[in-house]
Amino acid sequence: MAIQWFPGHMHLTRKAIAERVKEIDVVVELLDARLPGSSANPMLAALTLGKPSLKVLNKQDLADAACTELWLAHYNALPGTQAIGLDASVSTPAQKIIQACHALAPARGSMSKPMRVLICGIPNVGKSTLINTLTGKRAAKTGDEAGITKLEQRITLADGFYLFDTPGVLWPKIIVDRSGFNLAASGAIGRNAFDEQEVALELLHYLKQRYASQLERRYKIDAAGTLQDEDLLAGIGRNRGAVQRGAKVNLQKAAEIVLMDFRSEALGRISLETPEEFAQWLAQGQALEAARLESKKSRGRAPGAPGGT
Ligand code: G4P
């Protein structure tokens, strides 16, 4: 079943971005390096009026390095766009960000013409961690939980270089089913919004095609063979002691183990999508969304319906 999630606070974020954007030179979008396409927000380009864009592939330490290279090349080939990889272990993230922003807006960055940068990203992508490193303190989250409203934060990265953080959450409408599963697997979606067994099965389905040896190393199971996803999950559960009375495998526990092992890098460095795969999923998702909207429109035109004949 497709996953949808509405974390709230979106109106606040949209308003904050719309108010700020006129005075912004570069928009920094933090993406999860394991799932750059799925963790991006297509709404952002429109909201930020097509301003130069720096894609930061964050948590690169968890992602498949070869796949991250593909994504960096993909973004760097887009007009008005630069991309860099980053993770919490990089001790000088400011340097990387400043350099990339200068390449995008070379006329800015002096005291008379300061560089003003807006930073955005979906929940859990590592925005607070990065901002804490940039400010050198343990700042609190910028209000992505219901009821928390914080003032917009301005961070001075260097003389004439300001980074603006916006409160609230900007969350994409998920029109690509795979994106929903990948976001859930990564930990970006609230626990109650998805079925862990379903997400673990989808994850295993992908991993056994691309990362079978990593599954085999961790779970001592023939992942590259002919096992169906359900049997693979059951086998993992059995091997990891997720067994209940009557020697029955506890599939819920097995699913939790798989998700935790993926998130904590116990399975090794893994990426869940290549630019090519994501482009295909997106084209399918857009076609389905267009058909859905068309059918909704024609239902609205049905005889007897308002606007119908
Ligand atoms: P957010 O503000 O975008 O919501 O994300 P936040 O910084 O809170 O980070 C979400 C989780 O991701 C945290 O883990 C954080 O430690 C982890 N994280 C952030 N950046 C990186 C990175 O570059 N690499 C890796 N591997 N992890 C990163 P947590 O378990 O939710 O919290 P905590 O126990 O670490 O505090």
GROMACS .gro file of C-alpha atoms in nm, residues 54-243:
model
  190
   54LEU     CA    1   2.306   2.364  -0.368
   55LYS     CA    2   2.216   1.999  -0.313
   56VAL     CA    3   2.390   1.862  -0.007
   57LEU     CA    4   2.394   1.482  -0.009
   58ASN     CA    5   2.402   1.440   0.366
   59LYS     CA    6   2.476   1.121   0.564
   60GLN     CA    7   2.713   1.020   0.283
   61ASP     CA    8   2.886   0.796   0.538
   62LEU     CA    9   2.582   0.564   0.521
   63ALA     CA   10   2.542   0.566   0.142
   64ASP     CA   11   2.706   0.357  -0.130
   65ALA     CA   12   2.995   0.582  -0.241
   66ALA     CA   13   2.967   0.482  -0.609
   67CYS     CA   14   2.598   0.566  -0.609
   68THR     CA   15   2.663   0.901  -0.441
   69GLU     CA   16   2.909   0.981  -0.722
   70LEU     CA   17   2.631   0.918  -0.976
   71TRP     CA   18   2.397   1.153  -0.792
   72LEU     CA   19   2.663   1.425  -0.759
   73ALA     CA   20   2.731   1.406  -1.133
   74HIS     CA   21   2.357   1.411  -1.203
   75TYR     CA   22   2.297   1.728  -1.000
   76ASN     CA   23   2.616   1.902  -1.111
   77ALA     CA   24   2.499   1.864  -1.472
   78LEU     CA   25   2.178   2.059  -1.401
   79PRO     CA   26   2.175   2.433  -1.471
   80GLY     CA   27   2.210   2.661  -1.167
   81THR     CA   28   2.285   2.362  -0.947
   82GLN     CA   29   2.585   2.235  -0.752
   83ALA     CA   30   2.608   1.926  -0.534
   84ILE     CA   31   2.838   1.820  -0.254
   85GLY     CA   32   2.852   1.518  -0.024
   86LEU     CA   33   2.860   1.570   0.350
   87ASP     CA   34   2.829   1.386   0.677
   88ALA     CA   35   2.850   1.461   1.046
   89SER     CA   36   3.216   1.354   1.060
   90VAL     CA   37   3.326   1.633   0.823
   91SER     CA   38   3.486   1.884   1.058
   92THR     CA   39   3.468   2.184   0.824
   93PRO     CA   40   3.126   2.168   0.655
   94ALA     CA   41   3.113   2.549   0.643
   95GLN     CA   42   3.411   2.555   0.407
   96LYS     CA   43   3.244   2.315   0.164
   97ILE     CA   44   2.915   2.504   0.172
   98ILE     CA   45   3.077   2.848   0.132
   99GLN     CA   46   3.286   2.732  -0.163
  100ALA     CA   47   2.990   2.577  -0.346
  101CYS     CA   48   2.769   2.882  -0.284
  102HIS     CA   49   3.039   3.113  -0.420
  103ALA     CA   50   3.047   2.906  -0.738
  104LEU     CA   51   2.667   2.948  -0.769
  105ALA     CA   52   2.654   3.322  -0.690
  106PRO     CA   53   3.001   3.465  -0.754
  107ALA     CA   54   2.890   3.829  -0.718
  108ARG     CA   55   2.780   3.776  -0.358
  109GLY     CA   56   2.970   3.722  -0.035
  110SER     CA   57   3.116   4.063   0.045
  111MET     CA   58   3.015   4.292   0.332
  112SER     CA   59   2.834   4.522   0.087
  113LYS     CA   60   2.672   4.233  -0.101
  114PRO     CA   61   2.641   3.953   0.153
  115MET     CA   62   2.563   3.597   0.053
  116ARG     CA   63   2.223   3.496   0.193
  117VAL     CA   64   2.155   3.127   0.193
  118LEU     CA   65   1.838   2.942   0.289
  119ILE     CA   66   1.870   2.587   0.424
  120CYS     CA   67   1.586   2.335   0.382
  121GLY     CA   68   1.541   1.962   0.425
  122ILE     CA   69   1.288   1.697   0.522
  123PRO     CA   70   1.280   1.571   0.883
  124ASN     CA   71   1.563   1.344   0.997
  125VAL     CA   72   1.791   1.439   0.708
  126GLY     CA   73   2.042   1.580   0.958
  127LYS     CA   74   1.965   1.953   0.943
  128SER     CA   75   1.988   2.014   1.320
  129THR     CA   76   2.312   1.816   1.341
  130LEU     CA   77   2.465   2.019   1.059
  131ILE     CA   78   2.348   2.349   1.205
  132ASN     CA   79   2.487   2.250   1.545
  133THR     CA   80   2.825   2.181   1.384
  134LEU     CA   81   2.811   2.510   1.194
  135THR     CA   82   2.724   2.711   1.504
  136GLY     CA   83   2.945   2.507   1.732
  137LYS     CA   84   2.668   2.457   1.984
  138ARG     CA   85   2.397   2.214   2.072
  139ALA     CA   86   2.107   2.416   1.933
  140ALA     CA   87   1.759   2.270   1.971
  141LYS     CA   88   1.553   2.154   1.675
  142THR     CA   89   1.391   2.435   1.481
  143GLY     CA   90   1.036   2.342   1.563
  144ASP     CA   91   0.950   2.040   1.352
  145GLU     CA   92   0.724   1.899   1.621
  146ALA     CA   93   0.363   2.008   1.656
  147GLY     CA   94   0.326   2.299   1.892
  148ILE     CA   95   0.690   2.405   1.880
  149THR     CA   96   0.736   2.740   1.714
  150LYS     CA   97   1.078   2.892   1.703
  151LEU     CA   98   1.205   3.206   1.542
  152GLU     CA   99   1.391   3.178   1.219
  153GLN     CA  100   1.761   3.127   1.285
  154ARG     CA  101   2.036   3.332   1.116
  155ILE     CA  102   2.381   3.183   1.127
  156THR     CA  103   2.695   3.371   1.025
  157LEU     CA  104   2.919   3.129   0.840
  158ALA     CA  105   3.182   3.388   0.751
  159ASP     CA  106   3.202   3.765   0.706
  160GLY     CA  107   2.928   3.852   0.459
  161PHE     CA  108   2.790   3.497   0.451
  162TYR     CA  109   2.459   3.425   0.625
  163LEU     CA  110   2.266   3.103   0.647
  164PHE     CA  111   1.893   3.119   0.727
  165ASP     CA  112   1.710   2.824   0.875
  166THR     CA  113   1.331   2.817   0.861
  167PRO     CA  114   1.100   2.671   1.123
  168GLY     CA  115   0.852   2.395   1.047
  169VAL     CA  116   0.853   2.110   0.800
  170LEU     CA  117   0.836   2.100   0.424
  171TRP     CA  118   0.720   1.755   0.324
  172PRO     CA  119   0.662   1.636  -0.034
  173LYS     CA  120   0.340   1.477  -0.152
  174ILE     CA  121   0.456   1.122  -0.224
  175ILE     CA  122   0.353   1.031  -0.578
  176VAL     CA  123   0.621   0.764  -0.618
  177ASP     CA  124   0.535   0.451  -0.417
  178ARG     CA  125   0.900   0.352  -0.392
  179SER     CA  126   0.983   0.691  -0.242
  180GLY     CA  127   0.735   0.625   0.037
  181PHE     CA  128   0.905   0.293   0.115
  182ASN     CA  129   1.254   0.442   0.093
  183LEU     CA  130   1.163   0.736   0.317
  184ALA     CA  131   1.008   0.497   0.570
  185ALA     CA  132   1.313   0.268   0.560
  186SER     CA  133   1.545   0.564   0.615
  187GLY     CA  134   1.358   0.671   0.930
  188ALA     CA  135   1.217   0.996   0.786
  189ILE     CA  136   0.851   0.898   0.836
  190GLY     CA  137   0.677   0.873   1.174
  191ARG     CA  138   0.658   0.510   1.297
  192ASN     CA  139   0.280   0.500   1.306
  193ALA     CA  140   0.244   0.601   0.942
  194PHE     CA  141   0.364   0.275   0.789
  195ASP     CA  142   0.369  -0.100   0.830
  196GLU     CA  143   0.719  -0.212   0.925
  197GLN     CA  144   0.680  -0.559   0.774
  198GLU     CA  145   0.571  -0.416   0.441
  199VAL     CA  146   0.860  -0.167   0.438
  200ALA     CA  147   1.113  -0.435   0.539
  201LEU     CA  148   0.988  -0.663   0.258
  202GLU     CA  149   1.022  -0.383   0.002
  203LEU     CA  150   1.368  -0.304   0.136
  204LEU     CA  151   1.478  -0.669   0.115
  205HIS     CA  152   1.338  -0.692  -0.237
  206TYR     CA  153   1.571  -0.409  -0.344
  207LEU     CA  154   1.870  -0.519  -0.135
  208LYS     CA  155   1.872  -0.877  -0.262
  209GLN     CA  156   1.913  -0.744  -0.617
  210ARG     CA  157   2.189  -0.491  -0.544
  211TYR     CA  158   2.341  -0.578  -0.208
  212ALA     CA  159   2.294  -0.956  -0.174
  213SER     CA  160   2.648  -1.010  -0.045
  214GLN     CA  161   2.592  -0.759   0.235
  215LEU     CA  162   2.272  -0.939   0.336
  216GLU     CA  163   2.455  -1.271   0.326
  217ARG     CA  164   2.740  -1.141   0.539
  218ARG     CA  165   2.507  -1.006   0.805
  219TYR     CA  166   2.241  -1.277   0.816
  220LYS     CA  167   2.424  -1.589   0.691
  221ILE     CA  168   2.148  -1.653   0.440
  222ASP     CA  169   2.146  -1.716   0.066
  223ALA     CA  170   1.999  -1.379  -0.034
  224ALA     CA  171   2.110  -1.398  -0.397
  225GLY     CA  172   1.924  -1.726  -0.450
  226THR     CA  173   1.563  -1.792  -0.530
  227LEU     CA  174   1.413  -1.708  -0.189
  228GLN     CA  175   1.093  -1.503  -0.207
  229ASP     CA  176   1.100  -1.180  -0.005
  230GLU     CA  177   0.871  -1.328   0.264
  231ASP     CA  178   1.094  -1.636   0.301
  232LEU     CA  179   1.400  -1.415   0.319
  233LEU     CA  180   1.247  -1.211   0.600
  234ALA     CA  181   1.143  -1.529   0.781
  235GLY     CA  182   1.493  -1.676   0.738
  236ILE     CA  183   1.651  -1.360   0.877
  237GLY     CA  184   1.413  -1.372   1.174
  238ARG     CA  185   1.499  -1.735   1.241
  239ASN     CA  186   1.875  -1.672   1.217
  240ARG     CA  187   1.852  -1.371   1.447
  241GLY     CA  188   1.641  -1.544   1.712
  242ALA     CA  189   1.314  -1.364   1.635
  243VAL     CA  190   1.116  -1.675   1.714
   0.00000   0.00000   0.00000
